[in-house]
Each structure stands twice: as structure tokens, then as C-alpha cells.
GROMACS .gro file of C-alpha atoms in nm:
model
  439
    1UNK     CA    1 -24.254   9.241   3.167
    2UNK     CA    2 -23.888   9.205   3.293
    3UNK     CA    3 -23.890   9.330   3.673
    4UNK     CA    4 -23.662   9.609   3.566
    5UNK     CA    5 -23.809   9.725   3.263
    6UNK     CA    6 -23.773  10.105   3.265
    7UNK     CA    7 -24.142  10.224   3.152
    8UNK     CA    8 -23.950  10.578   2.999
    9UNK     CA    9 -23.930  10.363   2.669
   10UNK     CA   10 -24.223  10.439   2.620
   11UNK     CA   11 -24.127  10.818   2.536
   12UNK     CA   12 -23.820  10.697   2.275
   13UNK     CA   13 -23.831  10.700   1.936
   14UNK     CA   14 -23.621  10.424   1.753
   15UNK     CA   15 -23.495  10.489   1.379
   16UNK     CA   16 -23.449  10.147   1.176
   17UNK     CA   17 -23.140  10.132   0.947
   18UNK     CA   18 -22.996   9.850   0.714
   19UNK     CA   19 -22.703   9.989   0.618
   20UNK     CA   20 -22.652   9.777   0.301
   21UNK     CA   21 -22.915   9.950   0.131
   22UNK     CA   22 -22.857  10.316   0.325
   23UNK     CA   23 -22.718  10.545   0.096
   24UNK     CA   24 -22.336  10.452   0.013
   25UNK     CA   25 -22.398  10.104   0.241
   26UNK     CA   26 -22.161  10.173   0.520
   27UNK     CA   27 -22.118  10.273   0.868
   28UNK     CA   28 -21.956  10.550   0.744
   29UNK     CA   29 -22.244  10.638   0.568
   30UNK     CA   30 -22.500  10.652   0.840
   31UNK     CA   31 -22.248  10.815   1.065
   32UNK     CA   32 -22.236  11.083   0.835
   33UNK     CA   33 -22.629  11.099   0.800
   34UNK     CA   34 -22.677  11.091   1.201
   35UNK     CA   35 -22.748  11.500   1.262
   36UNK     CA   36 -23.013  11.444   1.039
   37UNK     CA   37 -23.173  11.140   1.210
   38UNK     CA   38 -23.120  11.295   1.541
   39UNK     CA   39 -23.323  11.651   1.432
   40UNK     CA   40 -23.630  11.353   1.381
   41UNK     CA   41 -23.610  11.308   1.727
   42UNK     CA   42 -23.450  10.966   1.708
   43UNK     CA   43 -23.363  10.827   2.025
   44UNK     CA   44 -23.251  10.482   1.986
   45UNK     CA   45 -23.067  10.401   1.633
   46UNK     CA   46 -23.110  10.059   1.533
   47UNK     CA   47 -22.926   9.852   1.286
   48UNK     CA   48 -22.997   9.549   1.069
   49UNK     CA   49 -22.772   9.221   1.140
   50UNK     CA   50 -22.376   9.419   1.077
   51UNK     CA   51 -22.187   9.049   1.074
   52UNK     CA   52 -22.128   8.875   0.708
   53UNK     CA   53 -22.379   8.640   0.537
   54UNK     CA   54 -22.280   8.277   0.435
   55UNK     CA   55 -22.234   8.197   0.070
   56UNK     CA   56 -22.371   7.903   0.081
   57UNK     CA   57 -22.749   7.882  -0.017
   58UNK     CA   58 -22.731   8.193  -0.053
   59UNK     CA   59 -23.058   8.428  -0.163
   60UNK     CA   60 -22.938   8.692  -0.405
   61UNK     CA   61 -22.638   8.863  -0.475
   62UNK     CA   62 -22.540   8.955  -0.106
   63UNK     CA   63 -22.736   8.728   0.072
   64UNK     CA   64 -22.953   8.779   0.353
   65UNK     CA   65 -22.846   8.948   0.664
   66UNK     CA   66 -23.064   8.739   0.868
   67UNK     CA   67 -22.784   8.437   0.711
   68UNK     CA   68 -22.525   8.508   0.939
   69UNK     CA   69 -22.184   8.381   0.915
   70UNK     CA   70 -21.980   8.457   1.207
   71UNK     CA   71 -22.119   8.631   1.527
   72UNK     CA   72 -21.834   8.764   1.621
   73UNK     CA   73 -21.689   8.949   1.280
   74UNK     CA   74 -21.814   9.254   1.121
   75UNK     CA   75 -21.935   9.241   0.733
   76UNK     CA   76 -21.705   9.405   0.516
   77UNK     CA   77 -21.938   9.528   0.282
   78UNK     CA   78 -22.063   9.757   0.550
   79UNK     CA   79 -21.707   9.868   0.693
   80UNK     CA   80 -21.434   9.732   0.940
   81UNK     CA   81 -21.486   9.715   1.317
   82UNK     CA   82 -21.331  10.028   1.385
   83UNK     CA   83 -21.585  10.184   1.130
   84UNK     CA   84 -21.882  10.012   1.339
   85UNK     CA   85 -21.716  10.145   1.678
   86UNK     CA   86 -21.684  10.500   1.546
   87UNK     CA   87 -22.011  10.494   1.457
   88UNK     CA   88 -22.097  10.358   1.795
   89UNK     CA   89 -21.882  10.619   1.959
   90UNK     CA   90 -22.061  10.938   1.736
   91UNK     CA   91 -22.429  10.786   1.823
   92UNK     CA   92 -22.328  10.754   2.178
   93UNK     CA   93 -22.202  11.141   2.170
   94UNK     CA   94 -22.493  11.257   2.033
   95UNK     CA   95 -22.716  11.136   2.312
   96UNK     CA   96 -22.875  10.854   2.151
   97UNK     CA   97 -22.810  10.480   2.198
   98UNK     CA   98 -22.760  10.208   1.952
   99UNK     CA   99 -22.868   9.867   1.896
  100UNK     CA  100 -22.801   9.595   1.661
  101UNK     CA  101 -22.992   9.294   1.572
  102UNK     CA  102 -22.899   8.968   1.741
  103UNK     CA  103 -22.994   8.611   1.476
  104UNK     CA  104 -22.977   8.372   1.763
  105UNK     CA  105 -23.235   8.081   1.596
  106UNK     CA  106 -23.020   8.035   1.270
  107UNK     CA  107 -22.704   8.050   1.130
  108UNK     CA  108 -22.589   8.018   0.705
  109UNK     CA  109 -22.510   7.668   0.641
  110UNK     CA  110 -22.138   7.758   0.616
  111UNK     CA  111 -22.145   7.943   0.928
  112UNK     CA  112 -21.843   7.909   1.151
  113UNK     CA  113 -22.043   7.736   1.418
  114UNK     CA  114 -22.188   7.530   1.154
  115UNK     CA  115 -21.837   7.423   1.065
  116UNK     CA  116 -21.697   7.355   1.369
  117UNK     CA  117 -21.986   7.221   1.610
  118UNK     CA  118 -22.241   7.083   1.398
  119UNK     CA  119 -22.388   6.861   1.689
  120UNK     CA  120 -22.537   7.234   1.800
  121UNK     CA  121 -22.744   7.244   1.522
  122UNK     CA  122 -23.113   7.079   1.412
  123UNK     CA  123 -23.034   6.769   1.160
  124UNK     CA  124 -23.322   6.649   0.936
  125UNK     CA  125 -23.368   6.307   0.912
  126UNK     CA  126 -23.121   6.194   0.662
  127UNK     CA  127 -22.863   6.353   0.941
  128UNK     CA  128 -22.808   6.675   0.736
  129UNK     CA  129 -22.847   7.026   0.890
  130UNK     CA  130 -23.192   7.173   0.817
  131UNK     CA  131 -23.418   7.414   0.993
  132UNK     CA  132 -23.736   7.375   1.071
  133UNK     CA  133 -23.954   7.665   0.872
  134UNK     CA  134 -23.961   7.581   0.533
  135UNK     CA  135 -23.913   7.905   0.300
  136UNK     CA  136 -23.585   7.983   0.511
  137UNK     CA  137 -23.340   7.799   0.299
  138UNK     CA  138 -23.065   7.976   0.322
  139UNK     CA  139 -23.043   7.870   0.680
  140UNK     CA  140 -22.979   7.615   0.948
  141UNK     CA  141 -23.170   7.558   1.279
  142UNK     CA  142 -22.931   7.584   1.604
  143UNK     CA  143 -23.011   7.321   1.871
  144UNK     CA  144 -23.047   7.461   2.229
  145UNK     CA  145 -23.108   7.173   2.377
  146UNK     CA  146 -22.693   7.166   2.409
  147UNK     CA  147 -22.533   7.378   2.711
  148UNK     CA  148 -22.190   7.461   2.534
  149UNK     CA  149 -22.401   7.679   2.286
  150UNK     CA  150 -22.583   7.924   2.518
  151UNK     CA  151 -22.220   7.972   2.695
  152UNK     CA  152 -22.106   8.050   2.317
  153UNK     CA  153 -22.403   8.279   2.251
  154UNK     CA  154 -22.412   8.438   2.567
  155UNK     CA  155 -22.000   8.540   2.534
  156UNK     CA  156 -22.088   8.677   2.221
  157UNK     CA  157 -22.393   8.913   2.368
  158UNK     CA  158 -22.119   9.030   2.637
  159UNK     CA  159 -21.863   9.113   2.325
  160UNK     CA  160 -22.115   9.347   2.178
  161UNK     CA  161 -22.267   9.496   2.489
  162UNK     CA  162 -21.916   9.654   2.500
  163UNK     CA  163 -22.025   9.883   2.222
  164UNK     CA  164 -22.393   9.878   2.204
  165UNK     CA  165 -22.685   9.992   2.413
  166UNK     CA  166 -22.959   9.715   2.301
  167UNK     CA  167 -23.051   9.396   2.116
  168UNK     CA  168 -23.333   9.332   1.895
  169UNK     CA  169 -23.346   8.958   1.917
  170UNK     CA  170 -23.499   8.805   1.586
  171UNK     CA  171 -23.747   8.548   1.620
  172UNK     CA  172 -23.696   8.567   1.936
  173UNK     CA  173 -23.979   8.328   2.019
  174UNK     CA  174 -23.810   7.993   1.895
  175UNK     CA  175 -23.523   8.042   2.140
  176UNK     CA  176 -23.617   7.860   2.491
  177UNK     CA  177 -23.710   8.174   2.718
  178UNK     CA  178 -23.503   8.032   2.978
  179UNK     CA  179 -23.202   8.140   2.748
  180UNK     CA  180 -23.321   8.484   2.690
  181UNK     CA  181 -23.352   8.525   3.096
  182UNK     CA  182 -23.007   8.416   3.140
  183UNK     CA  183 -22.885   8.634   2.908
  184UNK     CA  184 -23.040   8.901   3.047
  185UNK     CA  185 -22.917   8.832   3.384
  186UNK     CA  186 -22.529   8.805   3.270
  187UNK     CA  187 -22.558   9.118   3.036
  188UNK     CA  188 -22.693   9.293   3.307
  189UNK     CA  189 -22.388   9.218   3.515
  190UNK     CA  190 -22.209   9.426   3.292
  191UNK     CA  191 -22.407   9.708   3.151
  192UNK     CA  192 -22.718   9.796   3.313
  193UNK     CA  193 -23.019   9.908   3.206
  194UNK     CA  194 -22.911   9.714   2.846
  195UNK     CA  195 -23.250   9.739   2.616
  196UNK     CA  196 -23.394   9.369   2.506
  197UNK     CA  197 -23.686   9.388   2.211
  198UNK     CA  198 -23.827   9.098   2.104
  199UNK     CA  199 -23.976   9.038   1.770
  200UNK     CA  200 -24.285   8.828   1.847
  201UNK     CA  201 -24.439   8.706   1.621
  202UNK     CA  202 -24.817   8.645   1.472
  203UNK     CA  203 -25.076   8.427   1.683
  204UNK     CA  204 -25.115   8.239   1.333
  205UNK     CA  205 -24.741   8.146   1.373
  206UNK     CA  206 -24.761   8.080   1.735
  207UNK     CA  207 -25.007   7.824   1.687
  208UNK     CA  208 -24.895   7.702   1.383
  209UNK     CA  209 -24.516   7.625   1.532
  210UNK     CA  210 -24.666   7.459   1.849
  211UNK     CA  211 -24.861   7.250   1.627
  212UNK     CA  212 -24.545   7.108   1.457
  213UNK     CA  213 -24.408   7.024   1.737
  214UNK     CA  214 -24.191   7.380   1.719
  215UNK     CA  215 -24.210   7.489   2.065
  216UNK     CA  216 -24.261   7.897   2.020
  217UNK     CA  217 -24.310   8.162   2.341
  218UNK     CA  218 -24.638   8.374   2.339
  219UNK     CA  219 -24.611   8.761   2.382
  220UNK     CA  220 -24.684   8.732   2.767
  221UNK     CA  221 -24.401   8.469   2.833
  222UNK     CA  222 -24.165   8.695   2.608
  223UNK     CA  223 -24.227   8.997   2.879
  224UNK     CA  224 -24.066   8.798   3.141
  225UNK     CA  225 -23.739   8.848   2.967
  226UNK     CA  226 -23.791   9.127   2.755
  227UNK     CA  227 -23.879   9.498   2.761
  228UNK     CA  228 -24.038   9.561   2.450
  229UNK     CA  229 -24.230   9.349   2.181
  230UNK     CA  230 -24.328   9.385   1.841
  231UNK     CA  231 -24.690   9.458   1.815
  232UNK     CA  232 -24.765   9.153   1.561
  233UNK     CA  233 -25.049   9.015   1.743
  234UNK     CA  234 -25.250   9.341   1.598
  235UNK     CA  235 -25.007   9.463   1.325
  236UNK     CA  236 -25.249   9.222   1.054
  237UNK     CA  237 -25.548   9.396   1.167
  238UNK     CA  238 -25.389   9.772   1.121
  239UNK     CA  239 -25.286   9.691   0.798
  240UNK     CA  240 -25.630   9.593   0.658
  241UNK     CA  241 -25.767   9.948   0.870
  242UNK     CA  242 -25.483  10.138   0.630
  243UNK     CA  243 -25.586   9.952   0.354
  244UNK     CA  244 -25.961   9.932   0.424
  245UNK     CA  245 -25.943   9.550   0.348
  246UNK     CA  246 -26.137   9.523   0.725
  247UNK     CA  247 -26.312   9.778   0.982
  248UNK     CA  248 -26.091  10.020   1.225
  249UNK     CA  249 -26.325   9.899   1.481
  250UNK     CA  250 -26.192   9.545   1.471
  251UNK     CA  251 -25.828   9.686   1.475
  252UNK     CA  252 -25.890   9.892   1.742
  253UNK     CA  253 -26.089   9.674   1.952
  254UNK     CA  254 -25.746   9.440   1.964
  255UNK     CA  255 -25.542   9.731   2.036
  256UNK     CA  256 -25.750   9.825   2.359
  257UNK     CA  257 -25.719   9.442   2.455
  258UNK     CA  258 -25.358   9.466   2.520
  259UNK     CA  259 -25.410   9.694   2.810
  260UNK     CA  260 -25.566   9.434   2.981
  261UNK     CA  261 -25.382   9.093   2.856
  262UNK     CA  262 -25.022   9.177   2.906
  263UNK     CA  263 -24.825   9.341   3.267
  264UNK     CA  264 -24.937   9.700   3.362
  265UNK     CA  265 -24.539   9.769   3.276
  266UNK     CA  266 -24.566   9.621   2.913
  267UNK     CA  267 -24.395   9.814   2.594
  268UNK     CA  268 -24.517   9.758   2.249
  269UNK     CA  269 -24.318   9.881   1.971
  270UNK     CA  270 -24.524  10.044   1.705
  271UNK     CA  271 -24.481   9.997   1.385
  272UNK     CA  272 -24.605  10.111   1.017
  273UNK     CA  273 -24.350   9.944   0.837
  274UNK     CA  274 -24.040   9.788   0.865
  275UNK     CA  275 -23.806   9.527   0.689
  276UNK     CA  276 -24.013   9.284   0.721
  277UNK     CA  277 -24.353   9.468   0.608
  278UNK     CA  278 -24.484   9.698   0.324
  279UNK     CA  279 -24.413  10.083   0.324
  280UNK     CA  280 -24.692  10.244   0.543
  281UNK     CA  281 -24.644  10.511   0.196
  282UNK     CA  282 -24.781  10.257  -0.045
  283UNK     CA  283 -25.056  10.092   0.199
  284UNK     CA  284 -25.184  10.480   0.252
  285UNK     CA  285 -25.082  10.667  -0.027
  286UNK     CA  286 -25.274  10.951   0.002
  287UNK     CA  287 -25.027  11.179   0.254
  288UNK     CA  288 -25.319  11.347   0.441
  289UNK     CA  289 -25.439  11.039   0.553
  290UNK     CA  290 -25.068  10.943   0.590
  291UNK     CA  291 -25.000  11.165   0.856
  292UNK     CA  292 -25.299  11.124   1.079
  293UNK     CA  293 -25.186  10.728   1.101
  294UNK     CA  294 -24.833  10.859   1.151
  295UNK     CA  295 -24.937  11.080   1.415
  296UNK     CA  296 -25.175  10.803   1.587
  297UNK     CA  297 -24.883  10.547   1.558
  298UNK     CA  298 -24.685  10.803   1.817
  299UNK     CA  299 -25.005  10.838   1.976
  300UNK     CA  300 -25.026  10.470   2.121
  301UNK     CA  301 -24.889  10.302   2.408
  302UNK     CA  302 -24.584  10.196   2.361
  303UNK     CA  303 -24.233  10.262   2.150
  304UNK     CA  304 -24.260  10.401   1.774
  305UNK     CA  305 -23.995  10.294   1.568
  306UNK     CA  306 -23.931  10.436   1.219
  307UNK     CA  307 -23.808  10.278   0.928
  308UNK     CA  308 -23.545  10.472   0.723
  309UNK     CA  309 -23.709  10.654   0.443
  310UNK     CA  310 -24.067  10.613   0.614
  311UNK     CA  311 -24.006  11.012   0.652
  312UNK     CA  312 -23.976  11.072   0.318
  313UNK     CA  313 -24.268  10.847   0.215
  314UNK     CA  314 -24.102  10.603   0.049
  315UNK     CA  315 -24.312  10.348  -0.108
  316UNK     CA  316 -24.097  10.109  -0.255
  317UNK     CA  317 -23.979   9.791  -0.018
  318UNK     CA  318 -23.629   9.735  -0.010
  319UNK     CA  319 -23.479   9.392  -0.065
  320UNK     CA  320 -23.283   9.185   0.158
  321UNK     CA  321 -23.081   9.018  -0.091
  322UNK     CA  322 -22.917   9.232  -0.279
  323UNK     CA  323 -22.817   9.647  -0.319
  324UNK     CA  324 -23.111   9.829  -0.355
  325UNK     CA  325 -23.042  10.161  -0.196
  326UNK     CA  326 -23.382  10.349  -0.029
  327UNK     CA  327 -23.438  10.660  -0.273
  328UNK     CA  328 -23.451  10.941   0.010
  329UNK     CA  329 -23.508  11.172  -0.279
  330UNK     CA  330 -23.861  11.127  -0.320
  331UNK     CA  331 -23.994  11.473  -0.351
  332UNK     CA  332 -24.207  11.392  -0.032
  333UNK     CA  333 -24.103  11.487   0.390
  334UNK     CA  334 -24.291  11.474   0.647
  335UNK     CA  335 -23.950  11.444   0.887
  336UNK     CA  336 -24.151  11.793   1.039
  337UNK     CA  337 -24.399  11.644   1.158
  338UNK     CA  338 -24.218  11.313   1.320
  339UNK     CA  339 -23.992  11.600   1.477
  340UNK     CA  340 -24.280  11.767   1.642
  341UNK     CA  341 -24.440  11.421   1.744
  342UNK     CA  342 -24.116  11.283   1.863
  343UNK     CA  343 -24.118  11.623   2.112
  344UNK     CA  344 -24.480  11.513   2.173
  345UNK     CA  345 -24.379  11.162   2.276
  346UNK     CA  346 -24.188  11.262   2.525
  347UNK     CA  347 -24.478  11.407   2.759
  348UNK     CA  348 -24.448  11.245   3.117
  349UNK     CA  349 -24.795  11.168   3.050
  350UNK     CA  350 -24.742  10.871   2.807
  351UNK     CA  351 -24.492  10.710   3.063
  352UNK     CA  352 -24.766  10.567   3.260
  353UNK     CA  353 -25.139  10.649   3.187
  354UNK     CA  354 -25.408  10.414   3.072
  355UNK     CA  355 -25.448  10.388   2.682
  356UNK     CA  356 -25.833  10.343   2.482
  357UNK     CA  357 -25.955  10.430   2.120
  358UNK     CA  358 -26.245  10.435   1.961
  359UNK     CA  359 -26.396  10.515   1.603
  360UNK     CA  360 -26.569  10.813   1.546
  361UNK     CA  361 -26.783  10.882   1.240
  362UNK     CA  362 -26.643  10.544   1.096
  363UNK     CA  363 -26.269  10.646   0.977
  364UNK     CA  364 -26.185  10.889   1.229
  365UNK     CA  365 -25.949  10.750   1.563
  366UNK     CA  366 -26.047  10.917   1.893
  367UNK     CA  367 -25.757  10.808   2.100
  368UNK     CA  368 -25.700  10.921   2.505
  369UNK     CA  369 -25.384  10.860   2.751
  370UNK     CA  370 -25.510  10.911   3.077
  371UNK     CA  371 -25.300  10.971   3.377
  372UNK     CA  372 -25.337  10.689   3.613
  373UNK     CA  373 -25.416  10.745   3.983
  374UNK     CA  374 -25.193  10.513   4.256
  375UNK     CA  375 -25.472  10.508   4.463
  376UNK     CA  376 -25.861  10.622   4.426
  377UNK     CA  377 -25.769  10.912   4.684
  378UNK     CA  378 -25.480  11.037   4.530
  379UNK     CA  379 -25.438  11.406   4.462
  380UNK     CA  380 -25.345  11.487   4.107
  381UNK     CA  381 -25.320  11.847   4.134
  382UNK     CA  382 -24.930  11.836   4.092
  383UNK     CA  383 -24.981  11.753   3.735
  384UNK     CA  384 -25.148  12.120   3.649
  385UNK     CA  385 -25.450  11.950   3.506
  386UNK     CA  386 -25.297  11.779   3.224
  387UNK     CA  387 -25.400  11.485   3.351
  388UNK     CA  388 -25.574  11.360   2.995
  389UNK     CA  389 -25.456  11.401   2.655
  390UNK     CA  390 -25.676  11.308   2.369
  391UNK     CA  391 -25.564  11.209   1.998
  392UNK     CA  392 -25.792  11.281   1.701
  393UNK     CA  393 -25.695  11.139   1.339
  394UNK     CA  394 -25.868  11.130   1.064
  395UNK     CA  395 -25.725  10.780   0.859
  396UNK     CA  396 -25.874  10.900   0.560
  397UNK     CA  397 -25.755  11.249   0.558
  398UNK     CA  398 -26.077  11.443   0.536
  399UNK     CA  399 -26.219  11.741   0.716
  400UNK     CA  400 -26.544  11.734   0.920
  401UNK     CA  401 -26.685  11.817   1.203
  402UNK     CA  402 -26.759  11.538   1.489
  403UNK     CA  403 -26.938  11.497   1.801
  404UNK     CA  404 -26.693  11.408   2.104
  405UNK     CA  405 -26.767  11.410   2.502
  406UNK     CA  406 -26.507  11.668   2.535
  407UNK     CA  407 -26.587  12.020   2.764
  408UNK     CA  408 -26.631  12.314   2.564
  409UNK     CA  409 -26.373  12.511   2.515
  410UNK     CA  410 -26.051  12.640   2.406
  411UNK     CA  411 -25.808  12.396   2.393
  412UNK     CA  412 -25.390  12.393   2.205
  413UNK     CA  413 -25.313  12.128   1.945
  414UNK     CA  414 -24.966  12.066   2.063
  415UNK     CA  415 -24.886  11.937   1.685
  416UNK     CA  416 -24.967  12.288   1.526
  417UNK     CA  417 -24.964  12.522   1.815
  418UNK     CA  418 -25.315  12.600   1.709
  419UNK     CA  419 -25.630  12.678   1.872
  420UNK     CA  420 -25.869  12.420   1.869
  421UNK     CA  421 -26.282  12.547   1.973
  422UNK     CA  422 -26.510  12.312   2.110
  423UNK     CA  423 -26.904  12.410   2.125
  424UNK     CA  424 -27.186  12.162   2.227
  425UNK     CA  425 -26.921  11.891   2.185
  426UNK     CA  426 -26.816  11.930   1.809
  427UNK     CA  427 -26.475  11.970   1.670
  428UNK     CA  428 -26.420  12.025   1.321
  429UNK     CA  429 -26.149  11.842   1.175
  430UNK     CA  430 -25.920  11.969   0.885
  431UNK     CA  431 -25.722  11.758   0.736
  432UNK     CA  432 -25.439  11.698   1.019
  433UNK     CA  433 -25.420  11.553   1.327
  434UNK     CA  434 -25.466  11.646   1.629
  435UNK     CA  435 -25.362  11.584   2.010
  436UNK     CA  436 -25.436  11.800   2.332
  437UNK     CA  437 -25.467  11.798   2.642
  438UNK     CA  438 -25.848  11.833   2.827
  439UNK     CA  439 -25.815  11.859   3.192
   0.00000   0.00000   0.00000
């Protein structure tokens, strides 16, 4: 991880938006929306690209945001820049931060840059601009092999930091890490304690890139610049556990892993669903089961983030490329429950403990965040004994009893308030999660 990576982001709770398709598609729109998103227990609210999309090439009837025509210019589609500042200025009231998503390996072929410095760019063969993943199009490869751009780029990261709080850098690997530390370094001068998440990306692609001749940064040499990282290197594996296409075992064998393979200081960002994937709603439509992944998804190491209409169970993906507003008026909410595990999250405990989980009677998750010592003599008596919390969810939404090594007892499920009784070492399930603490 970054040196100064503040390990407390691992008890915030980051709310997706892209405001095209949110409600009326403006800033205006979400500002209006943002007591609602804040009673979730949103802590960080983060936006899809806000500048225009080229015409050129383009996919759709608005084009994709990800096709960005000027860096430095608002789209007007979603409002002007003193909509996206007032919107800036109400999050920032409100307590929570914002932070908008920075397109730094592409550009739309009629991009400004594209226009007026096309020696920064990647040219195919024939001397045209190209890029260098085939099914993207609509877009053109920058070059950072040339100085003048990262002096360009990093400018334009110090114009926004004036309003925002964070950047979610998009295929972030395909930049040269050596940019993404200097940026860091100069943003930092300026406003510190700024929030960098990378979207990493799949082994699969990793390998696949470096085989091409695409050099492409691993999740470990990401941490060095960054404080948080998409958790793609296992999302493949939850989604065939939520589907049942392969075993929770294997899923959660690869989450465990992570505790081991990346810096005691690392933050994952959890993830269902987002843009990019398939509602967590239609991969687990059955709501019981629904909420125990939910629940175990705030459960994990690391930073949950929540795309808009996840809380209403939405199952339908939005597009990219044109209007398609999310229907928030699904008949279904489980915002309740995210409330009361957002509250959840933010138990000292899940700053820094050690994560593990393990399958119990084949679909049920016993998960445990255990308090970490700094040395083998210290004395943890400070903490009043809650020194281990333990997860229980049931991915299939069922009720039954298990066997666990937990101490009889009485114990409090801090999601329902509820007693939960322990004899011989068996808990019965209903059809909800659970989390408490043992000792």
C-alpha cells in the first residue's frame, strides 16, 4: 500500500452513481436525492466520468462516459460546473466526501488532446490513432512515454482536487505506475489525505496484456500508489459462488489468500455489482439469500461500495450508451438493512484485525475479524472483550442449525438486536444473517 494509506477506509461505505441514468440525469438530481443516500450510511459518493463524450465513434446515442472529450469541461447533459460544485459543496456539508472517476488511458478520437497533440497518443501502423484493446472502439490509446502529457494530466488532477475528495482511476493498470506515484505526490501537496482507488483488473487480463506486449501493473505494484483496489482478482470466483456455477470453497479459499499476498495495510473494495458487472439482484434473485451475501460483502476486509439501485434490488443492468434511467421503484428495499450494516462497518474492530472464512454445511459463510495483537504480550483488556467478531450467512437463504467452535452462550446479533443461544456448539440459523461478537 501507499505509506500513508489511512486503514479507517476500511469502515466507509462508498455509493456508486452515474448520473446520466440517475433519475432526471443531473447533478441536480442526485443533489436532491443525497438525504436519502446519506440515511444508507454512505460515506464516500462516487460519480461516473462528469466531462462530455466525443462524437466521433461514438457507441449509442450519448456515447460512453468512459469516451471522454475534454478533461477539463463538465458534460452538459448532466449540468453546468456550478451545478457539479453545488453538488460538491451539499455532499461536503453533509459529512461525506466525493469522488469522480478519472479516464487517464484513453481519450474519444475527437478529444481535445486528440486534436491538438496527437504525437501523445498510440498510432497503429498505418500512422492513425488506435488503442490497443480491441472492443474499445470508440477510443484512442494516450502515449506516456511523452513528458508534456503527465504535466497535462497531472494539472488537470490538481483542477479537480479543488472540489473533490478522491479519484477512481479507470484502468488504472495500463498507466506506468511511476505516473500514478507522481500524481500522488503533487496532489498531496495540495489536499491531503486525497483518496486514490484503483480499478485493477482480472489476472486473465494481466497476463493477457503483458503477453501483447501491453505492459499492465499487478494488484501488489498498484498498492504502492494507491489506497484501495478493486477486488477483481476474486470477483470471477464470487460470482460463480452467487450463481452456483463453482464451489464457495474455491471463492473463499482466494479471498483468505489476500491476507497474506498483498501489505498488512491493503484495502479491497468490495463489490456485488457495479457498472461494469451484473446486478448482484439478478445473479441471486432469491432476497433471503440476497441479504446474507449483502451482509457478508460488509462483512469482509476491506471498503463496500454500493451501486445505485443495488438497495432496491434492481436487476436490470444499466447501459452506458444511452438513457436508461435505474427504476428505483421496484417494489423491493433492503436500504434497512445496508443502514444497519453500514453502522456495523464502522466497528473499530474492522480497522485492523485479521480476516478468514470458511464454509460451513456447504452454502453457509462462517466469517471472523479478529483483533490483532502488536506484540504476543500485549494486553487486550482495553478492548472490553470484543476482541473477535464472527459473521454467519447463509448464501442460500435457508434456516438450519450448524455446528461452530463458538463458547456456549448468549451472545447479540448486532444486525437484529437479537439474542442469539449457543449449546454444545450449534446455532440455528433463520433465514438472516448474522454477526456478533464472541470474546
Amino acid at each position: 500500500m501507499a505509506k500513508d494509506t489511512q486503514i479507517t477506509l476500511r469502515n466507509k461505505v462508498i455509493y456508486q452513481i452515474f448520473t446520466r441514468n440517475y433519475k432526471d440525469g443531473t447533478f441536480k438530481a442526485v443533489e436532491n436525492d443525497l438525504e436519502r443516500i446519506k440515511a444508507l450510511g454512505v460515506d464516500i459518493v462516487y460519480l461516473l466520468p462528469i466531462q462530455p463524450s466525443g462524437e466521433v465513434h461514438r457507441k449509442g446515442s450519448m456515447g460512453s462516459p468512459y469516451a471522454i472529450k475534454d478533461y477539463r469541461a463538465v458534460d452538459p447533459v448532466q449540468g453546468t460546473m456550478d451545478d457539479f460544485k453545488s453538488l460538491c459543496n451539499k455532499i461536503h456539508e453533509m459529512g461525506m466526501k466525493v469522488m469522480i472517476d478519472v479516464v487517464y488511458n484513453h481519450t474519444s478520437p475527437d478529444s481535445v488532446l486528440a486534436m491538438t497533440h496527437p504525437e501523445w497518443f498510440y498510432h497503429k501502423a498505418d500512422g492513425t490513432l488506435g488503442n490497443r484493446v480491441g472492443d474499445w472502439w470508440d477510443v484512442v490509446d494516450l502515449d506516456y512515454s511523452h513528458m508534456e502529457l503527465w504535466e497535462y494530466q497531472i494539472e488537470t488532477l490538481k483542477m479537480w482536487a479543488e472540489y473533490v475528495d478522491g479519484y477512481r482511476c479507470d484502468v488504472a493498470p495500463m498507466i506506468p505506475l511511476d505516473f500514478w506515484k507522481r500524481a500522488r505526490k503533487e496532489v498531496s501537496e495540495i489536499k491531503p489525505d486525497f483518496i486514490w482507488l484503483a480499478e485493477a483488473v482480472e489476472p486473465s487480463f494481466i497476463s493477457y496484456n503483458r503477453n501483447r506486449g501491453v505492459p499492465t501493473s499487478s494488484d501488489s505494484e498498484l498498492f504502492e500508489a494507491f489506497d484501495l483496489a478493486y477486488d477483481y482478482d476474486v470477483y470471477g470466483l464470487q460470482k460463480d459462488a452467487m450463481t452456483g456455477a463453482n464451489s464457495l470453497r474455491h471463492f473463499l479459499a482466494r479471498v483468505n489468500l489476500q491476507e497474506g499476498i498483498y501489505p498488512e495495510n491493503y484495502v479491497k473494495l468490495r463489490c456485488l455489482e457495479n457498472h461494469d458487472r451484473a446486478r448482484a439482484a439478478c445473479l441471486v434473485p432469491d432476497e433471503k439469500s440476497l441479504r446474507n451475501w449483502t451482509a457478508f460483502q460488509f462483512f469482509e476486509k476491506g471498503t463496500p461500495m454500493l451501486y445505485a439501485g443495488q438497495e432496491f434490488e434492481v436487476t436490470k443492468h444499466p447501459t452506458l450508451f444511452d438513457r436508461d434511467t435505474v427504476d428505483f421503484n421496484t417494489g423491493k428495499d433492503i436500504s434497512s438493512l445496508i443502514g444497519k450494516l453500514a453502522e456495523i462497518k464502522k466497528e473499530d474492530i474492522f480497522t485492523d484485525s485479521s480476516f478468514n472464512a470458511k464454509v460451513l454445511s456447504s452454502d453457509v459463510i462462517f466469517a471472523t475479524a479478529e483483533r490483532k495483537l502488536k506484540s504476543p504480550f500485549e494486553d487486550n483488556s482495553a478492548t472490553n472483550g470484543k476482541n473477535k467478531l464472527v459473521g454467519i450467512f447463509s448464501t442460500k437463504g435457508t434456516p438450519k442449525s450448524i455446528s461452530t467452535n463458538i463458547p456456549d452462550g448468549t451472545y447479540t446479533d448486532l444486525i437484529s438486536g437479537k439474542n442469539i443461544h449457543i449449546f454444545e456448539g450449534v446455532v440455528t440459523l433463520t433465514s438472516e444473517p448474522l454477526i456478533f461478537y464472541v470474546e
